[in-house]
Amino acid sequence: MADVFEVRQGTSPVILGLPHTGTDVPDDIRVRLNDNGLLLADTDWHIEQLYDGLLDNVTTVRATFHRYCIDANRDPAGSSLYPGQNTTSLIPETDFDGVSIWKDGEAPTEADTADRIARFHKPYHDALAAEIERVKAIHGVAILYDCHSIRSYIPFLFEGKLPDFNIGTLLGKTCDPAIEAAVVEITGKAQGYTSVLNGRFKGGWTTRHYGRPETGVHAIQMELAQSTHLATEAVPFNYDETKAARLRVPLKAILERIEEIASGLKR
């Protein structure tokens, strides 16, 4: 089986997590998806391209498997990130519109969940945890910036249009206040864009699991509306170079600022 993650090691205190850009689906899983599932519509399309080259010597850890295999940003114990709200589970049964992605009788079982945690979820997080520890050993601190994107209109998940920048820190619990404040400041001043802190997306399991400021590990999630960098938020989800070039300016400023902040954080 091909590697289920890719790691690019750097020496910066910043680490980019990319849990949802992968589109690999092994044959034994692919044959169970229905036509809707085979669209892989809920991919964080082109996020690895969007962030590429924005920060020198940054470490990246990217899952290559698709979230329909198992969601690397969900609690492996199965707990909901947002109790009482519509969301997708550890192994999604539906897409973000609430429509089934599996053929009749092929929905994942408990045995599938255990198998896919071992095949995909655990290896990805083992790699991410190892990079966090490596970077922390160099600098005394590590900042995990978890990269995401989602369609700007999804009535099943939220009302209305999603802001362009959706910052998640679990109400300030997962990172130093200076990191949160810097990201809020930069996104708030980014002309032509909208932003929100801890709105519909308050940080996924990755951010919540690793973000322990008291240990020197800080985590923040950025959920971008796909309208900011895609030509269209529908098949074929093409990357828009002009939109992306404009968006990369505030994203670069964010990464450079939090890298600067790292040097002043308590060890």
mmCIF file of C-alpha atoms in Angstrom:
data_model
loop_
_atom_site.group_PDB
_atom_site.id
_atom_site.type_symbol
_atom_site.label_atom_id
_atom_site.label_comp_id
_atom_site.label_asym_id
_atom_site.label_seq_id
_atom_site.Cartn_x
_atom_site.Cartn_y
_atom_site.Cartn_z
ATOM 1 C CA MET A 1 0.000 0.000 0.000
ATOM 2 C CA ALA A 2 1.223 3.490 -0.822
ATOM 3 C CA ASP A 3 2.181 5.815 2.008
ATOM 4 C CA VAL A 4 -0.893 7.396 3.582
ATOM 5 C CA PHE A 5 0.944 10.595 4.449
ATOM 6 C CA GLU A 6 3.714 12.856 3.146
ATOM 7 C CA VAL A 7 6.158 14.739 5.344
ATOM 8 C CA ARG A 8 8.421 17.617 4.362
ATOM 9 C CA GLN A 9 10.706 18.449 7.251
ATOM 10 C CA GLY A 10 11.796 21.998 7.942
ATOM 11 C CA THR A 11 13.476 23.921 10.717
ATOM 12 C CA SER A 12 10.791 26.570 11.320
ATOM 13 C CA PRO A 13 8.813 26.420 14.582
ATOM 14 C CA VAL A 14 5.661 26.353 12.411
ATOM 15 C CA ILE A 15 4.130 23.094 11.176
ATOM 16 C CA LEU A 16 1.394 22.932 8.544
ATOM 17 C CA GLY A 17 -1.139 20.139 8.967
ATOM 18 C CA LEU A 18 -3.006 19.077 5.820
ATOM 19 C CA PRO A 19 -5.497 16.358 6.769
ATOM 20 C CA HIS A 20 -8.075 16.795 4.005
ATOM 21 C CA THR A 21 -6.264 17.435 0.709
ATOM 22 C CA GLY A 22 -5.715 13.760 -0.133
ATOM 23 C CA THR A 23 -7.724 12.067 -2.884
ATOM 24 C CA ASP A 24 -6.355 8.507 -2.645
ATOM 25 C CA VAL A 25 -9.022 5.856 -2.081
ATOM 26 C CA PRO A 26 -7.884 2.206 -2.066
ATOM 27 C CA ASP A 27 -9.817 -0.121 -4.348
ATOM 28 C CA ASP A 28 -11.440 -2.044 -1.488
ATOM 29 C CA ILE A 29 -13.058 1.193 -0.295
ATOM 30 C CA ARG A 30 -13.662 2.802 -3.681
ATOM 31 C CA VAL A 31 -15.877 -0.070 -4.889
ATOM 32 C CA ARG A 32 -18.238 0.591 -1.969
ATOM 33 C CA LEU A 33 -18.775 4.286 -2.780
ATOM 34 C CA ASN A 34 -21.819 5.283 -4.807
ATOM 35 C CA ASP A 35 -21.701 7.735 -7.699
ATOM 36 C CA ASN A 36 -22.061 10.667 -5.320
ATOM 37 C CA GLY A 37 -19.249 9.409 -3.120
ATOM 38 C CA LEU A 38 -16.955 8.910 -6.086
ATOM 39 C CA LEU A 39 -17.047 12.665 -6.737
ATOM 40 C CA LEU A 40 -14.922 13.143 -3.583
ATOM 41 C CA ALA A 41 -16.582 16.544 -3.388
ATOM 42 C CA ASP A 42 -15.649 17.220 0.233
ATOM 43 C CA THR A 43 -11.929 17.484 -0.458
ATOM 44 C CA ASP A 44 -10.002 20.551 0.738
ATOM 45 C CA TRP A 45 -9.197 21.253 -2.882
ATOM 46 C CA HIS A 46 -5.727 22.571 -3.772
ATOM 47 C CA ILE A 47 -4.861 23.737 -0.253
ATOM 48 C CA GLU A 48 -1.392 22.210 -0.512
ATOM 49 C CA GLN A 49 -0.806 24.323 -3.638
ATOM 50 C CA LEU A 50 -2.219 27.444 -2.002
ATOM 51 C CA TYR A 51 0.206 27.284 0.943
ATOM 52 C CA ASP A 52 3.220 25.997 -0.958
ATOM 53 C CA GLY A 53 6.250 28.260 -0.623
ATOM 54 C CA LEU A 54 4.651 30.785 1.730
ATOM 55 C CA LEU A 55 7.080 30.165 4.602
ATOM 56 C CA ASP A 56 10.702 29.087 4.283
ATOM 57 C CA ASN A 57 11.712 25.897 6.079
ATOM 58 C CA VAL A 58 8.191 25.096 7.235
ATOM 59 C CA THR A 59 7.352 21.470 8.043
ATOM 60 C CA THR A 60 4.291 20.002 6.349
ATOM 61 C CA VAL A 61 2.436 16.818 7.200
ATOM 62 C CA ARG A 62 -0.174 15.901 4.582
ATOM 63 C CA ALA A 63 -2.619 12.997 4.533
ATOM 64 C CA THR A 64 -2.794 11.468 1.061
ATOM 65 C CA PHE A 65 -5.963 9.443 1.729
ATOM 66 C CA HIS A 66 -9.413 10.937 1.240
ATOM 67 C CA ARG A 67 -11.589 11.829 4.203
ATOM 68 C CA TYR A 68 -14.204 9.337 2.972
ATOM 69 C CA CYS A 69 -11.759 6.577 3.951
ATOM 70 C CA ILE A 70 -11.632 8.074 7.433
ATOM 71 C CA ASP A 71 -11.520 11.652 8.634
ATOM 72 C CA ALA A 72 -8.097 12.502 10.056
ATOM 73 C CA ASN A 73 -9.607 15.534 11.789
ATOM 74 C CA ARG A 74 -12.123 13.594 13.876
ATOM 75 C CA ASP A 75 -11.769 11.962 17.269
ATOM 76 C CA PRO A 76 -10.881 8.287 16.755
ATOM 77 C CA ALA A 77 -13.126 7.543 19.742
ATOM 78 C CA GLY A 78 -16.054 8.838 17.694
ATOM 79 C CA SER A 79 -17.036 11.851 19.831
ATOM 80 C CA SER A 80 -18.754 14.667 17.916
ATOM 81 C CA LEU A 81 -16.885 17.941 17.505
ATOM 82 C CA TYR A 82 -20.138 19.887 17.581
ATOM 83 C CA PRO A 83 -22.803 18.090 19.641
ATOM 84 C CA GLY A 84 -26.301 19.015 18.571
ATOM 85 C CA GLN A 85 -25.214 20.351 15.169
ATOM 86 C CA ASN A 86 -25.077 18.646 11.800
ATOM 87 C CA THR A 87 -21.593 17.408 11.056
ATOM 88 C CA THR A 88 -19.870 14.417 9.490
ATOM 89 C CA SER A 89 -18.537 11.507 11.513
ATOM 90 C CA LEU A 90 -15.191 9.722 11.823
ATOM 91 C CA ILE A 91 -16.044 7.728 8.702
ATOM 92 C CA PRO A 92 -18.598 9.918 6.933
ATOM 93 C CA GLU A 93 -21.885 8.299 5.988
ATOM 94 C CA THR A 94 -22.945 11.321 3.941
ATOM 95 C CA ASP A 95 -21.367 14.245 2.139
ATOM 96 C CA PHE A 96 -21.591 17.809 3.465
ATOM 97 C CA ASP A 97 -25.062 18.126 1.943
ATOM 98 C CA GLY A 98 -26.364 15.185 3.944
ATOM 99 C CA VAL A 99 -26.521 12.894 0.892
ATOM 100 C CA SER A 100 -25.312 9.293 1.169
ATOM 101 C CA ILE A 101 -21.875 8.487 -0.261
ATOM 102 C CA TRP A 102 -22.068 4.677 0.065
ATOM 103 C CA LYS A 103 -23.830 2.045 -2.022
ATOM 104 C CA ASP A 104 -26.791 0.336 -0.369
ATOM 105 C CA GLY A 105 -25.540 -2.143 2.218
ATOM 106 C CA GLU A 106 -21.953 -0.859 1.995
ATOM 107 C CA ALA A 107 -21.947 1.713 4.788
ATOM 108 C CA PRO A 108 -18.882 1.343 7.043
ATOM 109 C CA THR A 109 -19.115 -1.032 9.994
ATOM 110 C CA GLU A 110 -17.413 -1.034 13.396
ATOM 111 C CA ALA A 111 -14.838 -3.424 11.942
ATOM 112 C CA ASP A 112 -14.188 -0.968 9.108
ATOM 113 C CA THR A 113 -13.641 1.803 11.633
ATOM 114 C CA ALA A 114 -11.048 -0.185 13.574
ATOM 115 C CA ASP A 115 -9.301 -1.187 10.348
ATOM 116 C CA ARG A 116 -9.177 2.342 8.970
ATOM 117 C CA ILE A 117 -7.941 3.855 12.204
ATOM 118 C CA ALA A 118 -5.017 1.438 11.987
ATOM 119 C CA ARG A 119 -4.456 1.926 8.233
ATOM 120 C CA PHE A 120 -4.893 5.681 7.912
ATOM 121 C CA HIS A 121 -5.750 7.734 10.990
ATOM 122 C CA LYS A 122 -3.079 6.474 13.368
ATOM 123 C CA PRO A 123 -0.165 6.574 10.878
ATOM 124 C CA TYR A 124 -1.009 10.164 9.923
ATOM 125 C CA HIS A 125 -1.203 11.298 13.526
ATOM 126 C CA ASP A 126 1.881 9.348 14.517
ATOM 127 C CA ALA A 127 3.746 11.277 11.812
ATOM 128 C CA LEU A 128 2.260 14.598 12.869
ATOM 129 C CA ALA A 129 3.034 13.984 16.550
ATOM 130 C CA ALA A 130 6.619 13.044 15.689
ATOM 131 C CA GLU A 131 7.125 16.275 13.753
ATOM 132 C CA ILE A 132 5.656 18.336 16.572
ATOM 133 C CA GLU A 133 8.099 16.744 19.005
ATOM 134 C CA ARG A 134 11.022 17.210 16.594
ATOM 135 C CA VAL A 135 10.265 20.885 16.049
ATOM 136 C CA LYS A 136 9.654 21.467 19.744
ATOM 137 C CA ALA A 137 13.046 19.907 20.498
ATOM 138 C CA ILE A 138 14.663 22.488 18.209
ATOM 139 C CA HIS A 139 12.827 25.589 19.406
ATOM 140 C CA GLY A 140 11.288 24.709 22.755
ATOM 141 C CA VAL A 141 7.899 25.431 21.199
ATOM 142 C CA ALA A 142 5.927 24.297 18.160
ATOM 143 C CA ILE A 143 2.998 25.982 16.411
ATOM 144 C CA LEU A 144 0.666 23.702 14.476
ATOM 145 C CA TYR A 145 -1.309 25.606 11.848
ATOM 146 C CA ASP A 146 -4.002 23.255 10.545
ATOM 147 C CA CYS A 147 -4.993 24.062 6.956
ATOM 148 C CA HIS A 148 -8.562 23.556 5.733
ATOM 149 C CA SER A 149 -11.108 24.762 3.210
ATOM 150 C CA ILE A 150 -14.802 24.237 2.614
ATOM 151 C CA ARG A 151 -17.533 25.456 0.283
ATOM 152 C CA SER A 152 -18.926 28.819 1.304
ATOM 153 C CA TYR A 153 -22.569 27.684 1.068
ATOM 154 C CA ILE A 154 -23.560 24.417 2.768
ATOM 155 C CA PRO A 155 -27.073 24.689 4.274
ATOM 156 C CA PHE A 156 -26.774 21.245 5.888
ATOM 157 C CA LEU A 157 -23.870 22.502 8.043
ATOM 158 C CA PHE A 158 -24.480 26.221 8.491
ATOM 159 C CA GLU A 159 -26.815 29.051 7.524
ATOM 160 C CA GLY A 160 -25.926 31.661 4.945
ATOM 161 C CA LYS A 161 -22.509 32.336 3.481
ATOM 162 C CA LEU A 162 -19.407 31.330 5.393
ATOM 163 C CA PRO A 163 -16.822 34.058 6.083
ATOM 164 C CA ASP A 164 -13.632 33.846 4.023
ATOM 165 C CA PHE A 165 -11.332 33.248 7.014
ATOM 166 C CA ASN A 166 -12.629 30.999 9.799
ATOM 167 C CA ILE A 167 -10.177 30.884 12.702
ATOM 168 C CA GLY A 168 -10.516 28.153 15.301
ATOM 169 C CA THR A 169 -8.803 27.994 18.686
ATOM 170 C CA LEU A 170 -11.541 26.354 20.801
ATOM 171 C CA LEU A 171 -12.314 29.717 22.391
ATOM 172 C CA GLY A 172 -8.662 30.532 22.965
ATOM 173 C CA LYS A 173 -7.721 27.254 24.619
ATOM 174 C CA THR A 174 -5.396 25.779 21.986
ATOM 175 C CA CYS A 175 -2.792 28.507 21.525
ATOM 176 C CA ASP A 176 -1.159 31.509 23.159
ATOM 177 C CA PRO A 177 -3.328 34.655 22.975
ATOM 178 C CA ALA A 178 -0.643 36.405 20.901
ATOM 179 C CA ILE A 179 -1.016 33.840 18.120
ATOM 180 C CA GLU A 180 -4.789 34.165 18.057
ATOM 181 C CA ALA A 181 -4.606 37.964 18.158
ATOM 182 C CA ALA A 182 -2.111 38.128 15.305
ATOM 183 C CA VAL A 183 -4.216 35.961 13.014
ATOM 184 C CA VAL A 184 -7.357 37.921 13.867
ATOM 185 C CA GLU A 185 -5.553 41.204 13.172
ATOM 186 C CA ILE A 186 -4.150 40.155 9.801
ATOM 187 C CA THR A 187 -7.383 38.623 8.534
ATOM 188 C CA GLY A 188 -9.386 41.578 9.811
ATOM 189 C CA LYS A 189 -7.219 44.000 7.842
ATOM 190 C CA ALA A 190 -7.187 41.896 4.661
ATOM 191 C CA GLN A 191 -9.096 44.120 2.256
ATOM 192 C CA GLY A 192 -12.039 42.510 0.516
ATOM 193 C CA TYR A 193 -12.218 39.519 2.847
ATOM 194 C CA THR A 194 -14.430 38.601 5.788
ATOM 195 C CA SER A 195 -13.287 36.734 8.886
ATOM 196 C CA VAL A 196 -14.547 35.252 12.128
ATOM 197 C CA LEU A 197 -12.935 33.818 15.261
ATOM 198 C CA ASN A 198 -14.443 30.644 16.719
ATOM 199 C CA GLY A 199 -17.613 30.887 14.670
ATOM 200 C CA ARG A 200 -19.132 27.770 13.095
ATOM 201 C CA PHE A 201 -15.656 26.184 13.092
ATOM 202 C CA LYS A 202 -13.866 26.369 16.428
ATOM 203 C CA GLY A 203 -11.040 23.981 15.574
ATOM 204 C CA GLY A 204 -11.259 20.319 14.738
ATOM 205 C CA TRP A 205 -9.950 17.339 16.652
ATOM 206 C CA THR A 206 -6.394 17.964 15.487
ATOM 207 C CA THR A 207 -6.324 21.481 16.913
ATOM 208 C CA ARG A 208 -8.013 20.387 20.131
ATOM 209 C CA HIS A 209 -5.848 17.303 20.571
ATOM 210 C CA TYR A 210 -2.435 18.896 20.069
ATOM 211 C CA GLY A 211 -3.035 22.459 21.254
ATOM 212 C CA ARG A 212 -1.570 22.495 24.771
ATOM 213 C CA PRO A 213 0.034 25.923 25.255
ATOM 214 C CA GLU A 214 1.218 25.017 28.747
ATOM 215 C CA THR A 215 3.434 22.318 27.196
ATOM 216 C CA GLY A 216 4.832 24.581 24.479
ATOM 217 C CA VAL A 217 2.621 23.171 21.717
ATOM 218 C CA HIS A 218 0.206 25.675 20.180
ATOM 219 C CA ALA A 219 -2.433 24.882 17.567
ATOM 220 C CA ILE A 220 -4.763 26.969 15.427
ATOM 221 C CA GLN A 221 -7.085 25.989 12.591
ATOM 222 C CA MET A 222 -7.755 28.047 9.483
ATOM 223 C CA GLU A 223 -10.862 27.080 7.513
ATOM 224 C CA LEU A 224 -10.948 29.009 4.249
ATOM 225 C CA ALA A 225 -14.064 29.483 2.158
ATOM 226 C CA GLN A 226 -13.276 27.831 -1.173
ATOM 227 C CA SER A 227 -14.701 30.824 -3.012
ATOM 228 C CA THR A 228 -11.459 32.608 -2.073
ATOM 229 C CA HIS A 229 -9.253 30.432 -4.291
ATOM 230 C CA LEU A 230 -11.359 28.204 -6.563
ATOM 231 C CA ALA A 231 -12.810 29.149 -9.928
ATOM 232 C CA THR A 232 -16.028 27.413 -8.896
ATOM 233 C CA GLU A 233 -17.123 25.545 -5.775
ATOM 234 C CA ALA A 234 -18.396 22.622 -7.823
ATOM 235 C CA VAL A 235 -16.993 19.901 -10.070
ATOM 236 C CA PRO A 236 -14.257 20.156 -11.312
ATOM 237 C CA PHE A 237 -13.179 22.460 -8.421
ATOM 238 C CA ASN A 238 -10.500 24.198 -10.461
ATOM 239 C CA TYR A 239 -7.838 26.344 -8.820
ATOM 240 C CA ASP A 240 -8.053 30.038 -9.692
ATOM 241 C CA GLU A 241 -4.525 31.422 -9.968
ATOM 242 C CA THR A 242 -5.625 35.055 -9.754
ATOM 243 C CA LYS A 243 -7.772 34.562 -6.669
ATOM 244 C CA ALA A 244 -5.116 32.395 -5.050
ATOM 245 C CA ALA A 245 -2.319 34.910 -5.658
ATOM 246 C CA ARG A 246 -4.343 37.566 -3.867
ATOM 247 C CA LEU A 247 -5.192 35.248 -0.976
ATOM 248 C CA ARG A 248 -1.600 34.126 -0.543
ATOM 249 C CA VAL A 249 -0.622 37.642 0.579
ATOM 250 C CA PRO A 250 -2.474 37.569 3.939
ATOM 251 C CA LEU A 251 -1.739 33.871 4.387
ATOM 252 C CA LYS A 252 1.978 34.542 4.026
ATOM 253 C CA ALA A 253 1.703 37.399 6.515
ATOM 254 C CA ILE A 254 -0.016 35.078 8.999
ATOM 255 C CA LEU A 255 2.631 32.389 8.797
ATOM 256 C CA GLU A 256 5.499 34.858 9.034
ATOM 257 C CA ARG A 257 3.926 36.598 12.025
ATOM 258 C CA ILE A 258 3.275 33.445 14.022
ATOM 259 C CA GLU A 259 6.823 32.300 13.281
ATOM 260 C CA GLU A 260 8.055 35.564 14.791
ATOM 261 C CA ILE A 261 5.809 35.125 17.808
ATOM 262 C CA ALA A 262 7.234 31.655 18.452
ATOM 263 C CA SER A 263 10.598 33.104 19.398
ATOM 264 C CA GLY A 264 9.033 35.025 22.283
ATOM 265 C CA LEU A 265 6.849 32.278 23.707
ATOM 266 C CA LYS A 266 7.689 30.739 27.068
ATOM 267 C CA ARG A 267 9.632 27.491 26.831
#
